[in-house]
Amino acid sequence: MRTAALALAGACAAASGAWAARPATVPELVAWAQAHLTGVEDWPLLGFDATGMILASPEGAALRPDGVVEGDLRQEFFEPVELDGRVMRSAVARWAVDCPGQRYAILSMTLYARNNLTDQIGERTADRPDWRPRDAMSGDAIDAMCEAVRNGIRLDAPQP
């Protein structure tokens, strides 16, 4: 699983300079999403970068008895990304986040050949959590998941 997470991060980084027309502002991102995605209205946006956007599940995040936060995160890529010889456009992963330790583990991941979580091409589940420190790829997700449980709100709840 660690190899998959590292490869995903590497693939995203390698792809980051390939397309000049990628969304760089929120209005551009909204226009891209309207043109390419369906069914994301219930998925709150956590962040985006040169490779794609990351969204939180409409199910929200859950605080486990051991203090770890769990939730499903979805990635939609602006261009195809290669991982282990497979070309994907979207993915959904179950994350575990240790808020005090500012670290995360990907518990499971499903890869899709096309945007909108269509045409599944692979699936992986970790036998045990492989904790990774906060990095550029995970920062927005860690912040959002920790904030949600700290304030007792779901990730999809409107802010007061």
GROMACS .gro file of C-alpha atoms in nm:
model
  160
    1MET     CA    1   0.000   0.000   0.000
    2ARG     CA    2   0.287   0.236   0.076
    3THR     CA    3   0.422   0.173  -0.273
    4ALA     CA    4   0.082   0.259  -0.420
    5ALA     CA    5   0.057   0.579  -0.217
    6LEU     CA    6   0.411   0.683  -0.310
    7ALA     CA    7   0.351   0.597  -0.674
    8LEU     CA    8   0.027   0.796  -0.675
    9ALA     CA    9   0.203   1.097  -0.525
   10GLY     CA   10   0.490   1.059  -0.772
   11ALA     CA   11   0.260   1.019  -1.068
   12CYS     CA   12   0.071   1.331  -0.966
   13ALA     CA   13   0.393   1.528  -0.929
   14ALA     CA   14   0.528   1.405  -1.263
   15ALA     CA   15   0.211   1.501  -1.442
   16SER     CA   16   0.190   1.849  -1.291
   17GLY     CA   17   0.363   2.042  -1.570
   18ALA     CA   18   0.214   1.875  -1.876
   19TRP     CA   19  -0.097   2.082  -1.952
   20ALA     CA   20  -0.103   2.463  -1.951
   21ALA     CA   21  -0.485   2.485  -1.960
   22ARG     CA   22  -0.539   2.325  -1.621
   23PRO     CA   23  -0.759   2.523  -1.384
   24ALA     CA   24  -0.560   2.768  -1.174
   25THR     CA   25  -0.844   2.957  -1.005
   26VAL     CA   26  -1.167   2.851  -0.838
   27PRO     CA   27  -1.382   2.986  -1.126
   28GLU     CA   28  -1.168   2.789  -1.376
   29LEU     CA   29  -1.202   2.480  -1.156
   30VAL     CA   30  -1.580   2.517  -1.143
   31ALA     CA   31  -1.592   2.550  -1.522
   32TRP     CA   32  -1.374   2.240  -1.564
   33ALA     CA   33  -1.587   2.040  -1.321
   34GLN     CA   34  -1.909   2.145  -1.494
   35ALA     CA   35  -1.767   2.035  -1.829
   36HIS     CA   36  -1.614   1.703  -1.714
   37LEU     CA   37  -1.781   1.576  -1.397
   38THR     CA   38  -2.124   1.458  -1.294
   39GLY     CA   39  -2.255   1.367  -0.951
   40VAL     CA   40  -2.009   1.574  -0.749
   41GLU     CA   41  -2.262   1.819  -0.610
   42ASP     CA   42  -2.268   1.635  -0.276
   43TRP     CA   43  -1.887   1.597  -0.258
   44PRO     CA   44  -1.733   1.901  -0.081
   45LEU     CA   45  -1.415   2.033  -0.243
   46LEU     CA   46  -1.114   2.007  -0.012
   47GLY     CA   47  -0.857   2.147  -0.251
   48PHE     CA   48  -0.700   2.134  -0.594
   49ASP     CA   49  -0.360   2.163  -0.754
   50ALA     CA   50  -0.206   2.128  -1.099
   51THR     CA   51  -0.298   1.758  -1.119
   52GLY     CA   52  -0.659   1.758  -1.010
   53MET     CA   53  -0.908   1.811  -0.732
   54ILE     CA   54  -0.974   1.629  -0.406
   55LEU     CA   55  -1.324   1.597  -0.264
   56ALA     CA   56  -1.469   1.464   0.061
   57SER     CA   57  -1.737   1.198   0.070
   58PRO     CA   58  -2.092   1.315   0.136
   59GLU     CA   59  -2.087   1.063   0.423
   60GLY     CA   60  -1.848   1.294   0.610
   61ALA     CA   61  -1.567   1.193   0.844
   62ALA     CA   62  -1.600   0.973   1.152
   63LEU     CA   63  -1.403   0.981   1.475
   64ARG     CA   64  -1.305   0.630   1.582
   65PRO     CA   65  -1.280   0.531   1.951
   66ASP     CA   66  -0.898   0.534   1.919
   67GLY     CA   67  -0.905   0.903   1.820
   68VAL     CA   68  -0.827   0.847   1.452
   69VAL     CA   69  -1.051   1.016   1.194
   70GLU     CA   70  -1.168   0.808   0.896
   71GLY     CA   71  -1.329   0.919   0.574
   72ASP     CA   72  -1.346   0.860   0.201
   73LEU     CA   73  -1.171   1.102  -0.031
   74ARG     CA   74  -1.214   1.127  -0.406
   75GLN     CA   75  -0.962   1.253  -0.659
   76GLU     CA   76  -1.052   1.369  -1.008
   77PHE     CA   77  -0.753   1.431  -1.235
   78PHE     CA   78  -0.740   1.692  -1.510
   79GLU     CA   79  -0.536   1.458  -1.730
   80PRO     CA   80  -0.470   1.083  -1.718
   81VAL     CA   81  -0.221   0.973  -1.451
   82GLU     CA   82  -0.021   0.649  -1.473
   83LEU     CA   83   0.012   0.424  -1.168
   84ASP     CA   84   0.169   0.079  -1.182
   85GLY     CA   85   0.121   0.064  -1.559
   86ARG     CA   86  -0.246   0.160  -1.537
   87VAL     CA   87  -0.380   0.490  -1.661
   88MET     CA   88  -0.642   0.649  -1.437
   89ARG     CA   89  -0.853   0.964  -1.433
   90SER     CA   90  -1.012   0.927  -1.088
   91ALA     CA   91  -0.973   0.743  -0.759
   92VAL     CA   92  -1.147   0.704  -0.426
   93ALA     CA   93  -0.960   0.612  -0.109
   94ARG     CA   94  -1.042   0.545   0.257
   95TRP     CA   95  -0.812   0.761   0.468
   96ALA     CA   96  -0.725   0.738   0.836
   97VAL     CA   97  -0.593   1.061   0.988
   98ASP     CA   98  -0.409   1.103   1.318
   99CYS     CA   99  -0.484   1.470   1.386
  100PRO     CA  100  -0.244   1.528   1.680
  101GLY     CA  101   0.035   1.347   1.491
  102GLN     CA  102  -0.043   1.519   1.158
  103ARG     CA  103  -0.009   1.191   0.970
  104TYR     CA  104  -0.232   0.978   0.750
  105ALA     CA  105  -0.268   0.627   0.614
  106ILE     CA  106  -0.452   0.511   0.304
  107LEU     CA  107  -0.653   0.209   0.416
  108SER     CA  108  -0.798   0.123   0.076
  109MET     CA  109  -0.797   0.268  -0.274
  110THR     CA  110  -0.996   0.209  -0.592
  111LEU     CA  111  -0.868   0.338  -0.926
  112TYR     CA  112  -1.081   0.428  -1.227
  113ALA     CA  113  -0.986   0.468  -1.593
  114ARG     CA  114  -1.223   0.761  -1.643
  115ASN     CA  115  -1.343   1.061  -1.448
  116ASN     CA  116  -1.659   1.029  -1.239
  117LEU     CA  117  -1.538   0.705  -1.077
  118THR     CA  118  -1.618   0.499  -1.386
  119ASP     CA  119  -1.445   0.196  -1.539
  120GLN     CA  120  -1.273   0.051  -1.231
  121ILE     CA  121  -0.920  -0.070  -1.312
  122GLY     CA  122  -0.781  -0.163  -0.973
  123GLU     CA  123  -0.840  -0.193  -0.602
  124ARG     CA  124  -0.609  -0.225  -0.302
  125THR     CA  125  -0.658  -0.268   0.070
  126ALA     CA  126  -0.388  -0.229   0.334
  127ASP     CA  127  -0.338  -0.511   0.582
  128ARG     CA  128  -0.247  -0.251   0.844
  129PRO     CA  129  -0.208   0.127   0.836
  130ASP     CA  130   0.115   0.256   0.681
  131TRP     CA  131   0.137   0.596   0.849
  132ARG     CA  132   0.286   0.877   0.642
  133PRO     CA  133   0.373   1.229   0.757
  134ARG     CA  134   0.177   1.529   0.635
  135ASP     CA  135   0.295   1.638   0.291
  136ALA     CA  136   0.184   1.872   0.012
  137MET     CA  137  -0.060   1.615  -0.126
  138SER     CA  138  -0.229   1.540   0.207
  139GLY     CA  139  -0.237   1.879   0.379
  140ASP     CA  140  -0.582   1.999   0.269
  141ALA     CA  141  -0.740   1.662   0.344
  142ILE     CA  142  -0.582   1.634   0.689
  143ASP     CA  143  -0.690   1.989   0.778
  144ALA     CA  144  -1.049   1.935   0.662
  145MET     CA  145  -1.093   1.599   0.833
  146CYS     CA  146  -0.945   1.720   1.162
  147GLU     CA  147  -1.147   2.044   1.153
  148ALA     CA  148  -1.467   1.850   1.093
  149VAL     CA  149  -1.430   1.633   1.402
  150ARG     CA  150  -1.286   1.915   1.612
  151ASN     CA  151  -1.597   2.124   1.546
  152GLY     CA  152  -1.839   1.833   1.555
  153ILE     CA  153  -1.957   1.891   1.198
  154ARG     CA  154  -1.974   1.679   0.889
  155LEU     CA  155  -1.748   1.779   0.603
  156ASP     CA  156  -2.052   1.851   0.389
  157ALA     CA  157  -2.232   2.066   0.646
  158PRO     CA  158  -2.274   2.434   0.554
  159GLN     CA  159  -2.056   2.662   0.763
  160PRO     CA  160  -2.244   2.879   1.020
   0.00000   0.00000   0.00000
